[in-house]
């Protein structure tokens, strides 16, 4: 099961002594934030830690795990009803602290859920089919900007590509401060990365019981 908190950053109150650091002027009037602003450099870390402390108070049944990344929550376990009950407990805790959890961004207990862009199937992480299709059908880059965007996407899934850094080396070399010179070597590297991503679309533990 998954839950997603709306506007998590604005749910973290600022200490009075810290508010002057977030002061700003608008039309000659000075204001300051009362809650943690989203644009602050360390907002993600602060919000994650504050939320982790709150989730640590949840009493979980045996065999149930709660995974959190900033405002995204994944609740896993082998017992569907225990997962459901824990998700309800977490939801109640969040609402009691005036946090909004949009139903449209929640997923009920299932063998397959999407979390942090990846598809989780019975303990294994997989590249979603729609994401894989977009990558496979994508055109070859025509300039450094397009190559940089493609490498950002492929790099996100580098765990699914054995030897990613070795295969991608010619492509990263092309992004350095030198003229654009696309060759068959670069096209082959792109093709290999895509093929490996398809072959290793799903990753899971060697031992299914892990």
Short mmCIF file of C-alpha atoms in Angstrom, two decimals:
data_model
loop_
_atom_site.label_atom_id
_atom_site.label_comp_id
_atom_site.label_asym_id
_atom_site.label_seq_id
_atom_site.Cartn_x
_atom_site.Cartn_y
_atom_site.Cartn_z
CA UNK A 1 0.00 0.00 0.00
CA UNK A 2 1.19 3.56 -0.63
CA UNK A 3 0.30 7.02 0.68
CA UNK A 4 1.37 10.45 -0.53
CA UNK A 5 1.18 13.60 1.58
CA UNK A 6 0.08 16.80 -0.11
CA UNK A 7 2.29 19.89 0.42
CA UNK A 8 4.49 18.09 2.94
CA UNK A 9 7.00 20.92 3.14
CA UNK A 10 4.35 23.34 4.40
CA UNK A 11 3.42 20.90 7.17
CA UNK A 12 6.70 21.44 9.04
CA UNK A 13 6.47 24.46 11.41
CA UNK A 14 9.42 26.80 11.77
CA UNK A 15 10.86 27.57 15.18
CA UNK A 16 10.44 31.25 16.10
CA UNK A 17 14.20 31.75 16.26
CA UNK A 18 14.55 30.49 12.68
CA UNK A 19 11.80 32.61 11.11
CA UNK A 20 14.03 35.69 10.52
CA UNK A 21 16.14 33.57 8.16
CA UNK A 22 13.13 33.18 5.88
CA UNK A 23 12.02 36.83 5.87
CA UNK A 24 11.29 38.59 2.57
CA UNK A 25 9.74 41.84 1.38
CA UNK A 26 6.74 42.31 -0.87
CA UNK A 27 5.51 45.77 -1.87
CA UNK A 28 7.61 47.31 0.88
CA UNK A 29 6.13 45.08 3.60
CA UNK A 30 8.26 42.46 5.34
CA UNK A 31 6.92 38.95 5.75
CA UNK A 32 8.28 35.62 6.90
CA UNK A 33 7.25 31.98 6.59
CA UNK A 34 5.64 30.18 9.50
CA UNK A 35 6.09 26.80 7.84
CA UNK A 36 9.07 25.31 6.03
CA UNK A 37 9.17 26.77 2.48
CA UNK A 38 9.57 24.37 -0.43
CA UNK A 39 12.33 26.33 -2.14
CA UNK A 40 14.77 26.21 0.78
CA UNK A 41 17.93 24.21 -0.01
CA UNK A 42 17.55 21.80 2.90
CA UNK A 43 13.75 21.54 2.92
CA UNK A 44 13.76 17.96 1.65
CA UNK A 45 16.13 16.74 4.37
CA UNK A 46 14.33 18.59 7.15
CA UNK A 47 10.89 17.41 5.99
CA UNK A 48 12.11 13.83 5.60
CA UNK A 49 13.60 13.74 9.11
CA UNK A 50 10.58 15.38 10.73
CA UNK A 51 8.23 12.94 9.02
CA UNK A 52 10.46 9.95 9.90
CA UNK A 53 10.20 10.82 13.60
CA UNK A 54 6.42 10.89 13.30
CA UNK A 55 6.25 7.55 11.49
CA UNK A 56 8.54 6.00 14.12
CA UNK A 57 5.63 6.27 16.58
CA UNK A 58 3.49 3.87 14.53
CA UNK A 59 3.07 0.44 16.11
CA UNK A 60 3.46 -2.10 13.33
CA UNK A 61 2.30 -5.72 13.38
CA UNK A 62 5.09 -8.33 13.03
CA UNK A 63 6.32 -8.65 9.45
CA UNK A 64 5.13 -5.19 8.38
CA UNK A 65 7.61 -2.59 7.12
CA UNK A 66 7.14 1.12 6.47
CA UNK A 67 9.41 2.75 3.88
CA UNK A 68 9.50 6.50 3.52
CA UNK A 69 11.08 8.98 1.12
CA UNK A 70 10.23 12.56 2.10
CA UNK A 71 6.42 12.56 1.66
CA UNK A 72 5.99 9.19 -0.10
CA UNK A 73 5.21 6.11 1.99
CA UNK A 74 5.28 2.43 1.06
CA UNK A 75 3.85 -0.16 3.47
CA UNK A 76 4.81 -3.75 2.76
CA UNK A 77 4.27 -7.16 4.26
CA UNK A 78 3.03 -10.69 3.56
CA UNK A 79 -0.34 -10.25 5.25
CA UNK A 80 -2.75 -8.13 3.20
CA UNK A 81 -5.01 -7.27 6.13
CA UNK A 82 -2.06 -6.25 8.33
CA UNK A 83 -0.83 -3.99 5.53
CA UNK A 84 -4.30 -2.48 5.21
CA UNK A 85 -4.61 -1.90 8.96
CA UNK A 86 -1.16 -0.31 9.13
CA UNK A 87 -1.97 1.95 6.18
CA UNK A 88 -5.15 3.03 7.97
CA UNK A 89 -3.16 3.69 11.17
CA UNK A 90 -0.64 5.82 9.26
CA UNK A 91 -3.44 7.67 7.47
CA UNK A 92 -5.14 8.42 10.80
CA UNK A 93 -1.85 9.63 12.29
CA UNK A 94 -1.31 12.00 9.38
CA UNK A 95 -4.82 13.41 9.47
CA UNK A 96 -4.54 13.89 13.25
CA UNK A 97 -1.53 16.10 12.49
CA UNK A 98 -3.51 18.09 9.90
CA UNK A 99 -1.76 16.50 6.93
CA UNK A 100 -3.76 15.94 3.77
CA UNK A 101 -3.47 12.59 2.01
CA UNK A 102 -5.31 12.75 -1.36
CA UNK A 103 -7.17 9.46 -2.00
CA UNK A 104 -6.20 9.71 -5.68
CA UNK A 105 -2.54 9.32 -4.71
CA UNK A 106 -3.06 6.32 -2.43
CA UNK A 107 -2.85 2.66 -3.47
CA UNK A 108 -4.59 -0.14 -1.61
CA UNK A 109 -2.71 -3.32 -0.63
CA UNK A 110 -1.81 -5.25 -3.78
CA UNK A 111 0.88 -7.46 -5.26
CA UNK A 112 1.79 -4.62 -7.60
CA UNK A 113 2.14 -0.93 -6.67
CA UNK A 114 3.98 2.05 -8.12
CA UNK A 115 6.35 3.84 -5.74
CA UNK A 116 8.96 6.50 -6.54
CA UNK A 117 8.46 5.91 -10.25
CA UNK A 118 9.24 2.19 -10.04
CA UNK A 119 6.84 -0.74 -10.14
CA UNK A 120 7.07 -3.00 -7.09
CA UNK A 121 5.89 -6.55 -7.65
CA UNK A 122 6.04 -8.94 -4.70
CA UNK A 123 9.32 -7.51 -3.42
CA UNK A 124 10.93 -6.92 -6.81
CA UNK A 125 11.47 -3.51 -8.42
CA UNK A 126 10.70 -3.10 -12.11
CA UNK A 127 10.83 -0.39 -14.75
CA UNK A 128 7.17 0.40 -15.58
CA UNK A 129 6.09 -0.81 -19.03
CA UNK A 130 5.03 2.67 -20.14
CA UNK A 131 8.41 4.12 -19.11
CA UNK A 132 10.25 1.34 -20.93
CA UNK A 133 8.18 1.90 -24.07
CA UNK A 134 9.02 5.61 -24.11
CA UNK A 135 12.73 4.85 -23.73
CA UNK A 136 12.69 2.14 -26.41
CA UNK A 137 10.85 4.25 -28.98
CA UNK A 138 12.84 7.40 -28.29
CA UNK A 139 14.81 8.86 -31.19
CA UNK A 140 18.58 9.10 -31.15
CA UNK A 141 19.78 12.44 -29.70
CA UNK A 142 20.73 15.13 -32.20
CA UNK A 143 22.69 17.38 -29.85
CA UNK A 144 24.26 17.52 -26.39
CA UNK A 145 21.09 18.75 -24.70
CA UNK A 146 19.03 15.83 -26.02
CA UNK A 147 21.80 13.39 -25.09
CA UNK A 148 21.99 14.84 -21.59
CA UNK A 149 18.25 14.39 -21.14
CA UNK A 150 18.41 10.79 -22.39
CA UNK A 151 21.35 9.95 -20.15
CA UNK A 152 19.47 11.41 -17.20
CA UNK A 153 16.59 9.02 -17.88
CA UNK A 154 18.79 5.99 -18.51
CA UNK A 155 21.00 6.87 -15.53
CA UNK A 156 17.96 6.81 -13.25
CA UNK A 157 17.60 3.09 -14.06
CA UNK A 158 21.32 2.28 -14.07
CA UNK A 159 20.87 -0.49 -11.47
CA UNK A 160 19.02 -2.43 -14.16
CA UNK A 161 21.98 -2.22 -16.56
CA UNK A 162 25.05 -4.29 -15.64
CA UNK A 163 28.23 -2.40 -16.49
CA UNK A 164 26.30 0.82 -17.09
CA UNK A 165 29.30 3.15 -16.63
CA UNK A 166 31.45 1.14 -19.07
CA UNK A 167 28.74 0.99 -21.75
CA UNK A 168 27.87 4.67 -21.35
CA UNK A 169 31.46 5.96 -21.30
CA UNK A 170 31.51 7.03 -25.00
CA UNK A 171 28.26 8.93 -24.45
CA UNK A 172 29.54 10.77 -21.38
CA UNK A 173 32.74 11.59 -23.28
CA UNK A 174 30.56 13.24 -25.92
CA UNK A 175 29.07 15.53 -23.26
CA UNK A 176 32.45 16.99 -22.39
CA UNK A 177 33.73 20.32 -23.64
CA UNK A 178 34.43 19.29 -27.20
CA UNK A 179 32.59 19.47 -30.55
CA UNK A 180 29.59 17.22 -31.13
CA UNK A 181 30.74 14.24 -33.21
CA UNK A 182 28.14 11.47 -33.28
CA UNK A 183 29.45 8.12 -34.55
CA UNK A 184 28.17 4.52 -34.85
CA UNK A 185 29.94 3.81 -31.54
CA UNK A 186 27.54 6.18 -29.75
CA UNK A 187 24.50 4.70 -31.47
CA UNK A 188 25.64 1.21 -30.46
CA UNK A 189 26.07 2.33 -26.84
CA UNK A 190 22.50 3.70 -26.76
CA UNK A 191 21.16 0.49 -28.28
CA UNK A 192 23.05 -1.66 -25.77
CA UNK A 193 21.79 0.37 -22.81
CA UNK A 194 18.20 0.05 -24.01
CA UNK A 195 18.55 -3.69 -24.68
CA UNK A 196 20.02 -4.33 -21.24
CA UNK A 197 17.22 -2.32 -19.64
CA UNK A 198 14.64 -4.53 -21.36
CA UNK A 199 16.45 -7.74 -20.36
CA UNK A 200 16.79 -6.63 -16.74
CA UNK A 201 13.47 -4.82 -16.45
CA UNK A 202 12.71 -6.52 -13.15
CA UNK A 203 15.14 -6.80 -10.23
CA UNK A 204 14.57 -8.86 -7.12
CA UNK A 205 16.46 -10.76 -4.40
CA UNK A 206 18.28 -13.94 -5.40
CA UNK A 207 16.45 -15.67 -2.57
CA UNK A 208 12.67 -15.05 -2.89
CA UNK A 209 12.43 -15.23 0.91
CA UNK A 210 14.82 -12.26 1.42
#
